[in-house]
mmCIF file of C-alpha atoms and ligand atoms in Angstrom:
data_model
loop_
_atom_site.group_PDB
_atom_site.id
_atom_site.type_symbol
_atom_site.label_atom_id
_atom_site.label_comp_id
_atom_site.label_asym_id
_atom_site.label_seq_id
_atom_site.Cartn_x
_atom_site.Cartn_y
_atom_site.Cartn_z
ATOM 1 C CA MET A 1 84.082 98.815 228.800
ATOM 2 C CA TYR A 2 87.098 96.555 228.388
ATOM 3 C CA ARG A 3 90.378 97.167 230.229
ATOM 4 C CA LEU A 4 93.586 95.989 228.554
ATOM 5 C CA TYR A 5 96.803 95.520 230.519
ATOM 6 C CA PHE A 6 99.520 96.122 227.963
ATOM 7 C CA SER A 7 103.179 96.816 227.323
ATOM 8 C CA PRO A 8 104.144 98.652 224.113
ATOM 9 C CA GLY A 9 104.791 96.248 221.231
ATOM 10 C CA ALA A 10 104.243 93.135 223.377
ATOM 11 C CA ALA A 11 101.631 90.432 222.754
ATOM 12 C CA SER A 12 98.987 92.865 224.025
ATOM 13 C CA PHE A 13 99.525 94.767 220.753
ATOM 14 C CA ALA A 14 97.290 92.277 218.896
ATOM 15 C CA VAL A 15 94.480 92.704 221.422
ATOM 16 C CA HIS A 16 94.820 96.480 221.339
ATOM 17 C CA TRP A 17 94.615 96.407 217.535
ATOM 18 C CA THR A 18 91.547 94.115 217.627
ATOM 19 C CA LEU A 19 89.754 96.430 220.054
ATOM 20 C CA ILE A 20 90.346 99.346 217.687
ATOM 21 C CA GLU A 21 89.140 97.310 214.680
ATOM 22 C CA ILE A 22 85.865 96.446 216.410
ATOM 23 C CA GLY A 23 85.378 99.962 217.755
ATOM 24 C CA ALA A 24 84.579 98.775 221.285
ATOM 25 C CA PRO A 25 85.211 101.157 224.193
ATOM 26 C CA PHE A 26 88.292 100.211 226.198
ATOM 27 C CA GLU A 27 90.846 101.653 228.542
ATOM 28 C CA LEU A 28 94.548 100.885 228.638
ATOM 29 C CA GLU A 29 96.591 100.050 231.729
ATOM 30 C CA HIS A 30 100.343 100.223 231.155
ATOM 31 C CA VAL A 31 102.302 97.357 232.750
ATOM 32 C CA ASP A 32 105.832 98.726 233.057
ATOM 33 C CA PHE A 33 108.344 95.988 232.153
ATOM 34 C CA GLN A 34 111.221 98.332 233.208
ATOM 35 C CA THR A 35 110.105 98.047 236.821
ATOM 36 C CA ARG A 36 108.972 94.424 236.325
ATOM 37 C CA ALA A 37 105.437 95.475 237.165
ATOM 38 C CA GLN A 38 104.266 92.286 235.415
ATOM 39 C CA LYS A 39 105.659 90.329 238.378
ATOM 40 C CA SER A 40 104.243 92.613 241.099
ATOM 41 C CA ALA A 41 101.894 91.030 243.633
ATOM 42 C CA GLU A 42 99.129 93.293 242.416
ATOM 43 C CA TYR A 43 99.455 92.213 238.775
ATOM 44 C CA LEU A 44 100.004 88.540 239.636
ATOM 45 C CA GLY A 45 96.632 88.738 241.370
ATOM 46 C CA ILE A 46 95.121 89.535 237.983
ATOM 47 C CA ASN A 47 97.350 87.287 235.845
ATOM 48 C CA PRO A 48 99.275 84.611 237.800
ATOM 49 C CA LEU A 49 101.593 84.038 234.800
ATOM 50 C CA GLY A 50 102.897 87.603 235.113
ATOM 51 C CA GLN A 51 102.524 88.288 231.398
ATOM 52 C CA VAL A 52 100.611 90.635 229.131
ATOM 53 C CA PRO A 53 98.014 90.743 227.746
ATOM 54 C CA THR A 54 95.286 90.562 230.324
ATOM 55 C CA LEU A 55 91.881 91.773 229.205
ATOM 56 C CA ILE A 56 89.171 92.485 231.734
ATOM 57 C CA VAL A 57 85.919 91.250 230.229
ATOM 58 C CA ASP A 58 82.769 91.902 232.249
ATOM 59 C CA GLY A 59 84.960 92.235 235.347
ATOM 60 C CA GLN A 60 86.775 88.946 234.678
ATOM 61 C CA PRO A 61 90.530 88.795 233.852
ATOM 62 C CA CYS A 62 91.047 86.870 230.609
ATOM 63 C CA THR A 63 94.416 85.920 229.110
ATOM 64 C CA GLU A 64 96.139 84.254 226.139
ATOM 65 C CA THR A 65 96.437 86.430 223.070
ATOM 66 C CA ALA A 66 94.916 84.085 220.481
ATOM 67 C CA ALA A 67 92.022 83.214 222.781
ATOM 68 C CA LEU A 68 91.359 86.908 223.390
ATOM 69 C CA LEU A 69 91.308 87.642 219.667
ATOM 70 C CA MET A 70 88.848 84.808 219.059
ATOM 71 C CA LEU A 71 86.746 85.881 222.051
ATOM 72 C CA LEU A 72 86.538 89.473 220.814
ATOM 73 C CA ALA A 73 85.678 88.315 217.284
ATOM 74 C CA GLU A 74 82.893 86.174 218.776
ATOM 75 C CA ARG A 75 81.557 88.910 221.077
ATOM 76 C CA HIS A 76 81.562 91.459 218.230
ATOM 77 C CA ALA A 77 80.517 89.287 215.292
ATOM 78 C CA GLU A 78 79.248 92.379 213.463
ATOM 79 C CA ALA A 79 82.880 93.495 213.001
ATOM 80 C CA GLY A 80 83.455 90.450 210.777
ATOM 81 C CA LEU A 81 86.864 89.550 212.187
ATOM 82 C CA ALA A 82 86.277 85.792 211.967
ATOM 83 C CA PRO A 83 84.331 83.509 209.661
ATOM 84 C CA VAL A 84 81.130 82.430 211.371
ATOM 85 C CA PRO A 85 80.944 78.887 212.789
ATOM 86 C CA GLY A 86 79.848 76.470 210.100
ATOM 87 C CA SER A 87 81.136 78.618 207.218
ATOM 88 C CA SER A 88 83.589 77.237 204.657
ATOM 89 C CA ASP A 89 86.466 79.454 205.859
ATOM 90 C CA ARG A 90 86.049 78.469 209.497
ATOM 91 C CA PRO A 91 88.364 75.394 209.473
ATOM 92 C CA GLU A 92 91.239 77.379 207.942
ATOM 93 C CA TYR A 93 90.609 80.210 210.404
ATOM 94 C CA LEU A 94 90.844 77.896 213.411
ATOM 95 C CA GLU A 95 93.846 76.097 211.935
ATOM 96 C CA LEU A 96 95.808 79.317 211.401
ATOM 97 C CA MET A 97 94.921 80.850 214.783
ATOM 98 C CA VAL A 98 96.065 77.699 216.559
ATOM 99 C CA TYR A 99 99.150 77.362 214.350
ATOM 100 C CA LEU A 100 100.262 80.918 215.108
ATOM 101 C CA ALA A 101 99.613 80.500 218.842
ATOM 102 C CA ASN A 102 101.063 77.026 219.056
ATOM 103 C CA ALA A 103 104.014 76.999 216.669
ATOM 104 C CA LEU A 104 105.130 80.580 216.121
ATOM 105 C CA MET A 105 104.433 82.435 219.378
ATOM 106 C CA PRO A 106 106.306 79.940 221.614
ATOM 107 C CA ALA A 107 109.309 80.120 219.281
ATOM 108 C CA PHE A 108 109.366 83.903 219.690
ATOM 109 C CA ARG A 109 109.130 83.484 223.452
ATOM 110 C CA ALA A 110 112.240 81.255 223.314
ATOM 111 C CA TRP A 111 114.003 83.853 221.105
ATOM 112 C CA PHE A 112 113.232 86.762 223.462
ATOM 113 C CA TYR A 113 113.398 84.906 226.799
ATOM 114 C CA PRO A 114 116.028 82.110 226.379
ATOM 115 C CA GLN A 115 116.699 82.290 230.124
ATOM 116 C CA ASP A 116 113.259 80.747 230.727
ATOM 117 C CA PHE A 117 114.238 77.680 228.709
ATOM 118 C CA GLY A 118 117.660 76.740 230.081
ATOM 119 C CA THR A 119 120.881 77.800 231.729
ATOM 120 C CA PRO A 120 122.787 80.894 230.499
ATOM 121 C CA GLU A 121 125.363 78.669 228.721
ATOM 122 C CA ARG A 122 122.553 77.225 226.601
ATOM 123 C CA ALA A 123 121.079 80.614 225.625
ATOM 124 C CA ALA A 124 122.796 80.779 222.219
ATOM 125 C CA ALA A 125 121.662 77.246 221.295
ATOM 126 C CA ILE A 126 118.119 77.955 222.480
ATOM 127 C CA LYS A 127 118.005 81.112 220.363
ATOM 128 C CA GLU A 128 119.384 79.302 217.328
ATOM 129 C CA ASN A 129 116.716 76.648 217.673
ATOM 130 C CA ALA A 130 114.032 79.327 218.098
ATOM 131 C CA ARG A 131 115.296 81.141 215.013
ATOM 132 C CA ALA A 132 115.064 77.952 212.936
ATOM 133 C CA ARG A 133 111.496 77.369 214.130
ATOM 134 C CA ILE A 134 110.497 80.963 213.344
ATOM 135 C CA GLU A 135 112.025 80.784 209.865
ATOM 136 C CA ALA A 136 110.292 77.454 209.175
ATOM 137 C CA ALA A 137 106.989 79.037 210.217
ATOM 138 C CA PHE A 138 107.643 81.974 207.877
ATOM 139 C CA ASP A 139 108.277 79.455 205.046
ATOM 140 C CA HIS A 140 104.892 77.950 205.820
ATOM 141 C CA LEU A 141 103.074 81.296 206.048
ATOM 142 C CA ASP A 142 104.758 82.600 202.898
ATOM 143 C CA ALA A 143 103.547 79.552 200.991
ATOM 144 C CA ARG A 144 99.978 80.247 202.163
ATOM 145 C CA LEU A 145 100.230 83.688 200.534
ATOM 146 C CA SER A 146 101.844 82.479 197.307
ATOM 147 C CA ASP A 147 98.618 82.789 195.266
ATOM 148 C CA GLY A 148 98.709 86.570 195.818
ATOM 149 C CA ARG A 149 95.791 86.675 198.262
ATOM 150 C CA GLY A 150 95.305 89.910 200.166
ATOM 151 C CA TYR A 151 94.682 88.287 203.548
ATOM 152 C CA PHE A 152 95.435 84.890 205.024
ATOM 153 C CA LEU A 153 91.852 83.748 204.458
ATOM 154 C CA GLY A 154 91.641 85.219 200.967
ATOM 155 C CA ASP A 155 89.586 88.384 200.526
ATOM 156 C CA GLU A 156 88.451 88.726 204.139
ATOM 157 C CA PHE A 157 90.550 90.391 206.843
ATOM 158 C CA SER A 158 90.428 88.439 210.117
ATOM 159 C CA THR A 159 92.161 88.102 213.483
ATOM 160 C CA VAL A 160 94.608 85.747 211.721
ATOM 161 C CA ASP A 161 95.988 88.835 209.966
ATOM 162 C CA ILE A 162 96.264 90.709 213.252
ATOM 163 C CA LEU A 163 98.163 87.913 214.979
ATOM 164 C CA ALA A 164 100.355 87.094 211.973
ATOM 165 C CA THR A 165 101.275 90.740 211.391
ATOM 166 C CA MET A 166 102.177 91.304 215.041
ATOM 167 C CA LEU A 167 104.409 88.214 214.981
ATOM 168 C CA ALA A 168 106.019 89.342 211.731
ATOM 169 C CA ARG A 169 106.733 92.688 213.407
ATOM 170 C CA TRP A 170 108.548 90.890 216.212
ATOM 171 C CA SER A 171 111.082 89.572 213.684
ATOM 172 C CA ARG A 172 112.133 93.078 212.596
ATOM 173 C CA ASN A 173 115.527 92.944 214.337
ATOM 174 C CA MET A 174 116.201 89.268 213.672
ATOM 175 C CA PRO A 175 118.833 88.059 211.186
ATOM 176 C CA LYS A 176 116.072 87.208 208.672
ATOM 177 C CA PRO A 177 113.000 89.389 209.238
ATOM 178 C CA ALA A 178 109.627 88.360 207.770
ATOM 179 C CA GLU A 179 109.942 90.849 204.897
ATOM 180 C CA ARG A 180 112.692 88.669 203.370
ATOM 181 C CA TRP A 181 110.014 86.215 202.194
ATOM 182 C CA PRO A 182 108.432 87.564 198.977
ATOM 183 C CA GLY A 183 104.818 86.701 199.795
ATOM 184 C CA LEU A 184 105.133 88.079 203.312
ATOM 185 C CA GLU A 185 106.875 91.199 202.035
ATOM 186 C CA ARG A 186 104.001 91.989 199.668
ATOM 187 C CA TYR A 187 101.412 91.184 202.330
ATOM 188 C CA LEU A 188 103.085 93.222 205.073
ATOM 189 C CA LYS A 189 103.564 96.222 202.822
ATOM 190 C CA ARG A 190 99.809 96.324 202.451
ATOM 191 C CA MET A 191 99.070 95.583 206.110
ATOM 192 C CA LYS A 192 101.356 98.425 207.200
ATOM 193 C CA GLN A 193 98.951 100.854 205.522
ATOM 194 C CA ARG A 194 95.982 99.646 207.558
ATOM 195 C CA ALA A 195 94.638 102.561 209.581
ATOM 196 C CA CYS A 196 94.005 100.607 212.794
ATOM 197 C CA LEU A 197 97.520 99.126 212.773
ATOM 198 C CA ARG A 198 98.949 102.602 212.383
ATOM 199 C CA GLU A 199 96.748 103.801 215.242
ATOM 200 C CA VAL A 200 98.103 101.118 217.594
ATOM 201 C CA HIS A 201 101.655 102.118 216.709
ATOM 202 C CA ALA A 202 100.853 105.748 217.444
ATOM 203 C CA ASP A 203 99.000 104.941 220.706
ATOM 204 C CA GLU A 204 101.816 102.703 221.971
ATOM 205 C CA GLY A 205 104.535 105.164 220.911
ATOM 206 C CA LEU A 206 106.124 102.738 218.421
ATOM 207 C CA ASP A 207 108.018 104.097 215.424
ATOM 208 C CA ASP A 208 110.485 101.366 214.540
ATOM 209 C CA TRP A 209 108.597 99.253 212.002
ATOM 210 C CA ILE A 210 106.278 101.523 210.117
ATOM 211 C CA ASP A 211 106.770 105.128 209.153
ATOM 212 C CA LEU A 212 103.687 106.882 210.521
ATOM 213 C CA ALA A 213 104.438 109.962 208.434
ATOM 214 C CA GLU A 214 104.410 107.995 205.190
ATOM 215 C CA VAL A 215 101.112 108.016 203.293
ATOM 216 C CA GLY A 216 100.411 104.754 201.426
HETATM 217 N N1 GSH B 1 101.014 82.690 225.962
HETATM 218 C C1 GSH B 1 100.921 84.114 226.232
HETATM 219 C C2 GSH B 1 102.315 84.710 226.118
HETATM 220 C C3 GSH B 1 102.326 86.172 226.451
HETATM 221 C C4 GSH B 1 103.750 86.700 226.547
HETATM 222 O O1 GSH B 1 104.736 85.992 226.293
HETATM 223 N N2 GSH B 1 103.846 87.976 226.929
HETATM 224 C C5 GSH B 1 105.140 88.586 227.093
HETATM 225 C C6 GSH B 1 105.269 89.854 226.259
HETATM 226 S S1 GSH B 1 105.229 89.525 224.550
HETATM 227 C C7 GSH B 1 105.309 89.029 228.548
HETATM 228 O O2 GSH B 1 104.358 89.368 229.210
HETATM 229 N N3 GSH B 1 106.560 89.053 228.987
HETATM 230 C C8 GSH B 1 106.925 89.496 230.289
HETATM 231 C C9 GSH B 1 107.446 88.379 231.128
HETATM 232 O O3 GSH B 1 107.306 87.190 230.760
HETATM 233 O O4 GSH B 1 108.005 88.704 232.194
HETATM 234 C C10 GSH B 1 99.928 84.765 225.278
HETATM 235 O O5 GSH B 1 99.738 84.232 224.180
HETATM 236 O O6 GSH B 1 99.321 85.801 225.608
#
């Protein structure tokens, strides 16, 4: 039984979604950002960075969203959420997972938490820089989809799609959300119909990106 420390719509969303895709038993522990529970002594004992997600795996706290997705794909290979080591899709899989974690996620962190990156007077400049980095990453991701492929790796759904879709969701209130890129728009329209994505939205009480009442 896994235990996921989560906050609705936060980076834990991707881990929650992955757990549903693989059908593994798990329990959820809400970390209340309103009361800054992520910085409580109790939570810092589990995750010294004071962030979500934390996933308890065999009694051990594990962190870092992309690493958790890859770990779950490895532990539940039968779910087919990652190309197997040595396969022809594996290099592109690793490249995209690291790209999303390395280039896009930190830019979102700067967009949402500019105070962690400089003084309050610099917040606007930090956000502008983050926005440019996010939009450049969307250019790159859109180009990867330009051949009309259904998923980032072609015909096979993988944790790349989970991470990329969560990050695209985070742009929904930005000046240029991911849906403004034609390849991403087409891709996301399809992803939004995926049953497990809709289940995470329902479980986390989220209703501001997909219409749960709408049937695809
Ligand atoms: N590098 C971490 C970043 C996680 C992260 O930024 N989590 C945010 C929510 S999306 C968080 O916990 N924010 C609360 C805080 O920093 O106080 C990962 O990939 O899991």
